[in-house]
Coordinates of C-alpha atoms in Angstrom, one line a residue:
M1 CA 0.0 0.0 0.0
N2 CA 2.8 2.5 0.8
E3 CA 4.2 1.9 -2.7
I4 CA 0.9 2.7 -4.3
R5 CA 0.5 5.8 -2.2
H6 CA 3.9 7.0 -3.3
E7 CA 3.1 6.4 -7.0
N8 CA -0.5 7.5 -7.6
P9 CA -3.4 8.5 -5.3
L10 CA -5.9 7.0 -7.8
G11 CA -5.5 3.7 -6.0
Y12 CA -6.3 4.8 -2.5
E13 CA -7.8 8.3 -2.2
K14 CA -11.5 8.5 -1.3
L15 CA -13.7 8.3 -4.4
P16 CA -15.8 11.5 -3.9
K17 CA -12.7 13.5 -3.3
L18 CA -11.0 12.0 -6.4
L19 CA -14.1 12.6 -8.7
K20 CA -14.4 16.1 -7.4
S21 CA -10.8 17.0 -8.1
Y22 CA -10.8 15.4 -11.5
A23 CA -14.3 16.1 -12.8
I24 CA -14.6 19.8 -11.9
P25 CA -11.6 20.9 -14.0
S26 CA -12.8 18.5 -16.7
I27 CA -16.3 20.0 -16.7
I28 CA -14.9 23.5 -16.9
A29 CA -12.7 22.4 -19.8
M30 CA -15.6 20.8 -21.7
L31 CA -17.8 23.8 -21.1
V32 CA -15.1 26.1 -22.4
S33 CA -14.8 23.9 -25.5
S34 CA -18.6 24.3 -26.1
L35 CA -18.4 28.0 -25.5
Y36 CA -16.3 28.5 -28.6
N37 CA -19.4 27.7 -30.7
I38 CA -21.9 29.1 -28.2
V39 CA -20.2 32.5 -27.9
D40 CA -19.9 32.7 -31.7
Q41 CA -23.6 31.8 -32.0
I42 CA -24.7 34.5 -29.6
F43 CA -22.6 37.4 -31.1
I44 CA -23.3 36.3 -34.6
G45 CA -27.0 36.2 -33.9
Q46 CA -26.8 39.8 -32.5
G47 CA -24.5 41.2 -35.1
V48 CA -25.3 39.2 -38.3
G49 CA -28.8 37.7 -37.8
Y50 CA -30.4 34.3 -38.0
L51 CA -28.8 33.6 -41.4
G52 CA -25.4 33.9 -39.7
N53 CA -26.6 31.5 -37.0
A54 CA -27.8 29.0 -39.7
A55 CA -24.3 29.3 -41.3
T56 CA -22.6 28.3 -38.0
N57 CA -25.0 25.4 -37.7
V58 CA -24.1 24.2 -41.2
A59 CA -20.4 24.4 -40.4
Y60 CA -20.8 22.8 -37.0
P61 CA -20.4 19.2 -38.3
L62 CA -16.9 20.0 -39.3
T63 CA -16.2 20.8 -35.6
T64 CA -17.8 17.6 -34.4
I65 CA -15.7 15.6 -36.8
C66 CA -12.6 17.4 -35.5
L67 CA -13.6 16.6 -31.9
S68 CA -14.1 13.0 -32.9
I69 CA -10.5 12.8 -34.1
A70 CA -9.4 14.5 -30.9
L71 CA -11.4 12.0 -28.8
L72 CA -10.2 9.0 -30.8
I73 CA -6.6 9.9 -29.9
G74 CA -7.0 11.8 -26.6
I75 CA -9.4 9.5 -24.8
G76 CA -7.9 6.4 -26.3
S77 CA -4.3 7.3 -25.2
A78 CA -5.5 8.5 -21.8
A79 CA -7.2 5.2 -21.1
R80 CA -4.2 3.2 -22.4
F81 CA -1.9 5.4 -20.3
S82 CA -4.0 5.0 -17.1
L83 CA -4.4 1.2 -17.6
A84 CA -0.6 0.8 -18.1
L85 CA 0.1 2.9 -15.0
G86 CA -2.3 0.9 -12.9
A87 CA -0.6 -2.3 -14.1
K88 CA 2.9 -0.7 -13.3
Q89 CA 3.9 -0.7 -17.0
K90 CA 5.6 2.7 -17.3
E91 CA 7.3 2.0 -20.7
E92 CA 4.0 1.1 -22.3
A93 CA 2.5 4.2 -20.7
A94 CA 5.2 6.4 -22.3
L95 CA 4.9 4.7 -25.6
A96 CA 1.1 5.4 -25.6
V97 CA 1.7 9.1 -24.9
G98 CA 4.4 9.5 -27.6
N99 CA 2.5 7.8 -30.3
A100 CA -0.6 9.7 -29.4
I101 CA 1.1 13.1 -29.7
S102 CA 2.5 12.2 -33.2
M103 CA -1.0 11.0 -34.2
M104 CA -2.5 14.3 -33.1
F105 CA -0.3 16.4 -35.3
L106 CA -0.5 14.0 -38.3
F107 CA -4.3 13.7 -38.2
G108 CA -4.8 17.5 -37.6
I109 CA -2.8 18.5 -40.7
M110 CA -4.6 15.9 -42.9
Y111 CA -8.0 17.1 -41.7
F112 CA -7.2 20.7 -42.5
I113 CA -6.1 19.9 -46.0
L114 CA -9.3 17.8 -46.7
I115 CA -11.5 20.7 -45.5
E116 CA -9.8 23.2 -47.7
I117 CA -10.1 21.0 -50.8
F118 CA -13.7 19.8 -50.3
L119 CA -15.3 22.8 -48.5
Q120 CA -18.2 23.6 -50.7
P121 CA -19.4 20.0 -51.3
L122 CA -19.1 19.4 -47.6
L123 CA -21.2 22.4 -46.7
T124 CA -23.8 21.4 -49.3
V125 CA -24.0 17.9 -47.8
F126 CA -24.4 19.5 -44.3
G127 CA -27.5 21.3 -45.4
S128 CA -26.4 24.7 -46.7
T129 CA -28.9 26.7 -48.8
P130 CA -27.9 29.3 -51.4
D131 CA -28.7 32.1 -49.0
I132 CA -26.6 30.5 -46.2
M133 CA -23.6 29.3 -48.3
P134 CA -21.7 32.7 -48.5
Y135 CA -21.8 33.1 -44.7
A136 CA -20.8 29.4 -44.1
K137 CA -17.9 29.6 -46.5
V138 CA -16.4 32.7 -45.0
Y139 CA -16.8 31.3 -41.5
T140 CA -15.4 27.8 -42.3
R141 CA -12.4 28.9 -44.4
I142 CA -11.0 30.7 -41.3
T143 CA -12.0 28.2 -38.6
A144 CA -10.5 25.4 -40.6
L145 CA -7.1 26.8 -39.7
G146 CA -7.8 26.1 -36.1
M147 CA -8.8 22.5 -36.5
P148 CA -5.3 21.0 -36.1
L149 CA -4.8 23.2 -33.0
L150 CA -8.1 22.0 -31.5
I151 CA -7.1 18.3 -32.0
V152 CA -3.8 18.7 -30.3
T153 CA -5.2 20.8 -27.5
N154 CA -8.0 18.4 -26.7
G155 CA -5.8 15.4 -27.0
M156 CA -3.1 16.8 -24.6
S157 CA -5.8 18.0 -22.2
N158 CA -7.0 14.3 -21.8
L159 CA -3.4 13.1 -21.3
A160 CA -2.6 15.9 -18.7
R161 CA -5.8 14.9 -16.8
A162 CA -4.8 11.2 -16.8
D163 CA -1.3 12.2 -15.6
G164 CA -2.8 13.8 -12.5
S165 CA -3.0 17.5 -13.8
P166 CA -6.7 18.2 -14.2
K167 CA -6.2 21.9 -13.4
F168 CA -3.6 22.3 -16.1
S169 CA -6.0 20.6 -18.5
M170 CA -8.7 23.0 -17.6
S171 CA -6.4 26.1 -17.8
C172 CA -5.5 25.2 -21.4
M173 CA -9.1 25.4 -22.6
L174 CA -10.1 28.3 -20.3
V175 CA -7.5 30.8 -21.5
G176 CA -8.4 30.3 -25.1
A177 CA -12.2 30.7 -24.4
I178 CA -11.6 33.9 -22.5
I179 CA -9.7 35.3 -25.4
N180 CA -12.3 34.2 -27.9
T181 CA -15.1 35.8 -25.8
L182 CA -13.2 39.1 -25.5
L183 CA -12.3 39.3 -29.2
D184 CA -15.8 38.3 -30.6
P185 CA -17.6 41.6 -29.9
L186 CA -14.4 43.6 -30.8
F187 CA -14.1 42.0 -34.2
I188 CA -17.8 41.7 -35.0
F189 CA -19.1 45.1 -33.7
I190 CA -16.1 47.5 -33.4
F191 CA -14.1 46.4 -36.5
D192 CA -17.4 45.5 -38.3
M193 CA -15.9 42.1 -39.5
G194 CA -19.2 40.2 -39.2
I195 CA -19.0 36.4 -39.3
A196 CA -15.3 36.5 -40.3
G197 CA -14.5 38.3 -37.1
A198 CA -16.2 35.6 -35.0
A199 CA -14.1 32.9 -36.9
L200 CA -10.9 34.9 -36.4
A201 CA -11.5 35.3 -32.7
T202 CA -12.1 31.6 -32.4
I203 CA -8.7 30.5 -34.0
I204 CA -6.7 33.1 -32.0
G205 CA -8.1 31.6 -28.8
Q206 CA -7.4 28.1 -30.0
L207 CA -3.8 29.1 -30.8
V208 CA -3.1 30.3 -27.3
S209 CA -4.6 27.1 -25.9
F210 CA -2.5 25.0 -28.2
L211 CA 0.7 26.7 -27.1
M212 CA -0.1 26.0 -23.5
A213 CA -1.1 22.4 -24.2
I214 CA 2.2 21.4 -26.0
S215 CA 4.2 22.8 -23.2
Y216 CA 3.0 19.8 -21.1
I217 CA 5.0 17.4 -23.2
R218 CA 8.1 18.1 -21.0
R219 CA 6.1 18.1 -17.8
F220 CA 4.7 14.6 -17.4
K221 CA 4.8 13.4 -13.8
H222 CA 4.7 9.7 -14.1
I223 CA 6.7 9.0 -17.3
T224 CA 9.8 10.4 -19.0
L225 CA 9.4 10.8 -22.8
K226 CA 12.2 9.9 -25.2
K227 CA 12.4 10.5 -29.0
S228 CA 11.8 6.8 -29.6
H229 CA 8.4 7.1 -28.0
F230 CA 7.2 9.5 -30.7
K231 CA 7.9 7.1 -33.6
L232 CA 4.6 5.8 -34.8
R233 CA 4.0 2.1 -34.3
V234 CA 1.0 0.6 -35.9
P235 CA 0.1 -1.9 -33.1
E236 CA 0.2 0.9 -30.5
C237 CA -1.8 3.3 -32.7
L238 CA -4.4 0.6 -33.1
K239 CA -4.6 0.0 -29.3
I240 CA -5.1 3.7 -28.8
A241 CA -7.7 4.0 -31.5
S242 CA -9.7 1.0 -30.1
L243 CA -10.0 2.5 -26.7
G244 CA -11.0 5.9 -28.1
M245 CA -13.3 4.5 -30.7
S246 CA -16.6 4.7 -28.7
N247 CA -16.2 8.4 -27.9
S248 CA -15.0 9.1 -31.5
L249 CA -17.8 7.2 -33.2
N250 CA -20.3 9.0 -30.9
Q251 CA -19.1 12.3 -32.2
L252 CA -19.2 11.1 -35.8
A253 CA -22.7 9.8 -35.2
I254 CA -23.6 13.2 -33.9
T255 CA -22.3 14.6 -37.2
L256 CA -24.3 12.1 -39.2
V257 CA -27.4 13.0 -37.1
Q258 CA -26.7 16.7 -37.8
I259 CA -26.6 16.1 -41.6
V260 CA -29.8 14.0 -41.6
L261 CA -31.5 16.5 -39.2
N262 CA -30.5 19.6 -41.2
N263 CA -31.6 18.1 -44.5
S264 CA -34.9 16.8 -43.1
L265 CA -35.7 20.2 -41.5
I266 CA -35.1 21.9 -44.8
H267 CA -37.3 19.5 -46.7
Y268 CA -40.2 19.3 -44.2
G269 CA -39.8 22.9 -43.2
S270 CA -40.4 24.1 -46.8
Q271 CA -43.7 22.2 -46.6
S272 CA -44.7 24.0 -43.4
I273 CA -45.5 27.6 -42.4
Y274 CA -42.0 28.0 -41.0
G275 CA -40.0 27.7 -44.3
S276 CA -36.5 26.2 -44.6
E277 CA -34.3 28.7 -42.8
I278 CA -36.2 29.1 -39.5
P279 CA -36.1 25.3 -38.6
L280 CA -32.4 25.2 -39.5
A281 CA -31.5 28.2 -37.4
C282 CA -33.6 26.8 -34.4
S283 CA -31.9 23.5 -34.7
G284 CA -28.5 25.0 -34.3
I285 CA -29.5 26.9 -31.2
V286 CA -31.2 23.9 -29.6
M287 CA -28.4 21.5 -30.4
K288 CA -25.7 23.9 -29.1
T289 CA -27.7 24.7 -26.0
N290 CA -28.0 20.9 -25.3
A291 CA -24.3 20.7 -25.9
I292 CA -23.7 22.7 -22.8
L293 CA -25.5 20.1 -20.7
I294 CA -23.8 17.3 -22.5
S295 CA -20.4 19.0 -21.9
V296 CA -21.0 18.9 -18.2
I297 CA -21.9 15.2 -18.3
I298 CA -18.9 14.4 -20.5
G299 CA -16.7 16.3 -18.1
I300 CA -17.9 14.1 -15.3
S301 CA -17.3 11.0 -17.4
Q302 CA -13.8 12.2 -18.4
G303 CA -13.0 13.0 -14.8
A304 CA -14.0 9.5 -13.8
Q305 CA -12.0 7.9 -16.7
P306 CA -8.5 7.9 -15.2
I307 CA -9.8 6.7 -11.9
I308 CA -11.8 3.8 -13.5
S309 CA -8.9 2.8 -15.8
F310 CA -6.2 2.9 -13.1
N311 CA -8.2 0.9 -10.6
Y312 CA -9.4 -1.6 -13.3
G313 CA -5.7 -2.1 -14.3
A314 CA -4.9 -2.6 -10.6
K315 CA -7.9 -5.0 -10.2
N316 CA -9.6 -2.8 -7.5
Y317 CA -13.1 -3.7 -8.8
D318 CA -15.0 -2.2 -5.9
R319 CA -13.5 1.2 -6.5
V320 CA -14.3 0.8 -10.2
S321 CA -18.0 0.2 -9.5
G322 CA -18.1 2.9 -6.9
I323 CA -16.8 5.6 -9.1
Y324 CA -19.1 4.6 -11.9
K325 CA -22.2 4.9 -9.6
L326 CA -20.9 8.2 -8.3
A327 CA -20.5 9.6 -11.8
V328 CA -24.0 8.5 -12.8
S329 CA -25.6 10.1 -9.7
S330 CA -23.8 13.3 -10.4
S331 CA -25.0 13.4 -14.0
L332 CA -28.6 12.9 -12.9
V333 CA -28.4 16.0 -10.7
I334 CA -27.1 18.1 -13.6
S335 CA -29.7 16.6 -16.0
V336 CA -32.5 17.7 -13.7
L337 CA -31.3 21.3 -13.9
G338 CA -31.1 21.0 -17.7
F339 CA -34.7 19.6 -17.9
I340 CA -36.0 22.5 -15.8
A341 CA -34.3 25.1 -18.1
F342 CA -35.5 23.4 -21.3
Q343 CA -39.1 22.8 -20.3
F344 CA -39.9 25.9 -18.2
F345 CA -37.7 28.6 -19.6
P346 CA -37.1 27.8 -23.3
K347 CA -37.9 31.3 -24.7
Q348 CA -35.5 33.0 -22.3
V349 CA -32.7 30.6 -23.3
I350 CA -33.4 31.0 -27.0
S351 CA -33.6 34.8 -26.7
L352 CA -29.9 34.8 -25.8
F353 CA -29.1 33.9 -29.4
G354 CA -30.7 36.9 -31.0
T355 CA -34.1 38.0 -32.2
G356 CA -36.6 36.7 -34.6
D357 CA -40.3 37.0 -35.6
Q358 CA -43.2 35.2 -33.9
L359 CA -42.9 32.1 -36.1
Y360 CA -39.2 31.8 -35.3
F361 CA -39.8 31.8 -31.5
E362 CA -42.9 29.6 -31.8
F363 CA -40.9 26.8 -33.6
A364 CA -37.8 27.3 -31.5
V365 CA -39.7 26.8 -28.2
K366 CA -41.5 23.8 -29.5
F367 CA -38.3 22.3 -30.8
M368 CA -36.5 22.7 -27.5
R369 CA -39.3 21.3 -25.3
I370 CA -40.0 18.2 -27.5
F371 CA -36.5 17.4 -28.8
L372 CA -34.9 17.6 -25.3
F373 CA -37.7 16.1 -23.3
M374 CA -35.7 13.0 -22.2
V375 CA -32.5 14.7 -21.2
L376 CA -32.9 13.3 -17.7
I377 CA -31.7 9.9 -18.8
N378 CA -29.1 10.9 -21.4
G379 CA -26.2 11.0 -19.0
V380 CA -26.5 7.3 -18.1
Q381 CA -25.8 6.3 -21.7
I382 CA -22.9 8.7 -22.1
I383 CA -21.2 7.7 -18.9
S384 CA -21.8 4.0 -19.5
S385 CA -20.3 4.0 -23.0
N386 CA -17.2 5.9 -21.7
F387 CA -17.0 3.4 -18.8
F388 CA -16.6 0.4 -21.1
A389 CA -13.9 2.3 -23.0
A390 CA -12.1 3.1 -19.7
I391 CA -12.0 -0.6 -18.7
G392 CA -10.6 -1.7 -22.1
K393 CA -13.9 -3.2 -23.5
A394 CA -14.0 -1.1 -26.6
I395 CA -16.6 -3.1 -28.5
K396 CA -19.3 -2.6 -25.9
G397 CA -18.4 1.1 -25.6
V398 CA -18.7 1.5 -29.4
F399 CA -22.1 -0.3 -29.4
L400 CA -23.5 1.9 -26.7
S401 CA -22.1 5.1 -28.3
L402 CA -23.9 4.2 -31.6
S403 CA -27.1 2.9 -30.2
R404 CA -28.9 6.2 -29.7
Q405 CA -27.6 8.1 -32.7
V406 CA -27.4 5.4 -35.4
L407 CA -29.6 2.5 -34.4
F408 CA -32.6 4.7 -33.2
L409 CA -32.4 8.4 -33.8
I410 CA -31.5 8.6 -37.5
P411 CA -34.1 6.0 -38.6
L412 CA -36.7 7.7 -36.5
I413 CA -35.9 11.1 -38.0
L414 CA -36.3 9.6 -41.5
V415 CA -39.6 7.6 -40.7
L416 CA -41.7 9.7 -38.3
P417 CA -42.0 12.8 -40.6
F418 CA -43.9 10.6 -43.1
F419 CA -46.7 10.4 -40.5
Y420 CA -46.4 13.6 -38.5
G421 CA -44.6 16.1 -40.8
I422 CA -41.9 18.3 -39.3
D423 CA -43.2 17.5 -35.7
G424 CA -42.1 13.9 -36.3
I425 CA -38.5 15.1 -36.5
L426 CA -38.8 16.6 -33.0
F427 CA -40.4 13.5 -31.5
A428 CA -37.7 11.3 -32.8
A429 CA -35.2 12.4 -30.2
P430 CA -37.1 11.5 -27.0
V431 CA -38.1 8.1 -28.4
A432 CA -34.5 7.3 -29.3
D433 CA -33.3 8.4 -25.9
A434 CA -35.8 6.1 -24.1
L435 CA -34.8 3.1 -26.3
A436 CA -31.0 3.7 -25.8
F437 CA -31.5 4.0 -22.1
C438 CA -33.1 0.5 -22.0
V439 CA -30.1 -1.0 -23.9
T440 CA -27.7 0.8 -21.6
I441 CA -29.0 -0.4 -18.3
T442 CA -29.1 -4.0 -19.7
L443 CA -25.4 -4.0 -20.6
I444 CA -24.1 -2.1 -17.6
G445 CA -26.1 -4.3 -15.2
K446 CA -24.4 -7.4 -16.5
E447 CA -20.9 -5.7 -16.3
L448 CA -21.4 -4.5 -12.7
T449 CA -22.6 -8.0 -11.7
H450 CA -19.5 -9.5 -13.4
M451 CA -17.2 -7.1 -11.5
K452 CA -18.8 -7.9 -8.2
T453 CA -18.0 -11.6 -8.9
L454 CA -14.4 -10.7 -9.7
S455 CA -14.1 -8.7 -6.5
T456 CA -15.5 -11.6 -4.4
Q457 CA -13.0 -14.0 -6.1
K458 CA -10.1 -11.6 -5.4
T459 CA -11.1 -11.3 -1.7
L460 CA -11.4 -15.1 -1.3
H461 CA -8.0 -15.5 -3.0
L462 CA -6.3 -13.0 -0.7
S463 CA -8.0 -14.7 2.4
A464 CA -6.7 -18.0 1.3
Q465 CA -3.1 -16.7 0.9
S466 CA -3.2 -15.1 4.4

């Protein structure tokens, strides 16, 4: 026990204290990451109008794809790093970190090049109309420059948290967001740069965060990095990718949902009194508002990840179950607050993003209340999918990540409007949430029972030895 205490408190510190110390900085970091888009949306709504908001909504899938790359590498390498530390395999831990950093830079550059080459076709696929396209192209041409920076910053943030530096992880994101928030009104209103000013403010903030993040490469506490660790090794890259796959695919699924949702809203909106642009603009506001709630839940989940991975690697199964249950309980408290805001104060929330006519607010309020009706249970699915990734059971994590978005939500978005028109799109979300919740509690119940058996066997084995 003394040796464990000397090496890492994840194996012995009280679970509530650990989750608080890791989750709070992670929540702040995730909220800050969401604020990049939220702040842009608010200032663009005030300074450009709802067409500007619709443009950022059309461009948003490019950001979710970027985050999926960051999570693939960041969460995957953090889980691999923590599992190796728990099993006292420091060389493997260092190899995971070195390969992950090389992957971040390589994937970031490749993604930027692809956006620049295929920008207009991508924006068309994401649902841009002729009126929205000029705004979307201006905004995305600039924000694409920050995509490689965002991948590295998010990836390093996860590794710093796993290394026992959650506050540093938070600071990287916080500084960039503050800069973005300060520069947005300056560029949009004072310099009259419009939507281009919002994009420029975003990448300046991302650059500062990036410079802070890469400074951590020389500051790892539990490993010493060498040049050989940065040489890409296919088996190691595959291990990292497998552990980050559930989080990454969940982000990609969100992107696919956004594409289907945008195009469905345009199609069925044109057949309704709302037209095409109003539903598209409202969708962006509702999705990004929900992203704030989801960011808090993901922050809790990411805060729990190194604790779960380390203790699973060390075969401390009681602590693994305990931290999972604590994370789920915390997410339920946050979800209740979100439910109250979305159901009882939707117009006040929507008004933050600019003005509109009566039809705009009518649809936006209805969209928020119906689409987000089941937010109370969403956190269980998110935390459970990340839980399976944290214990190295990537396939189950991937399945849970995809269950809501791909198995249920997308088919419902496509089918229900045939019967209920544009309202069918709104009702697709709560139905998908309920179905995904049922799948989640079935899988997680079996896993917790299995871990309880392993814990009992370990106790009996130790008793027999003594």
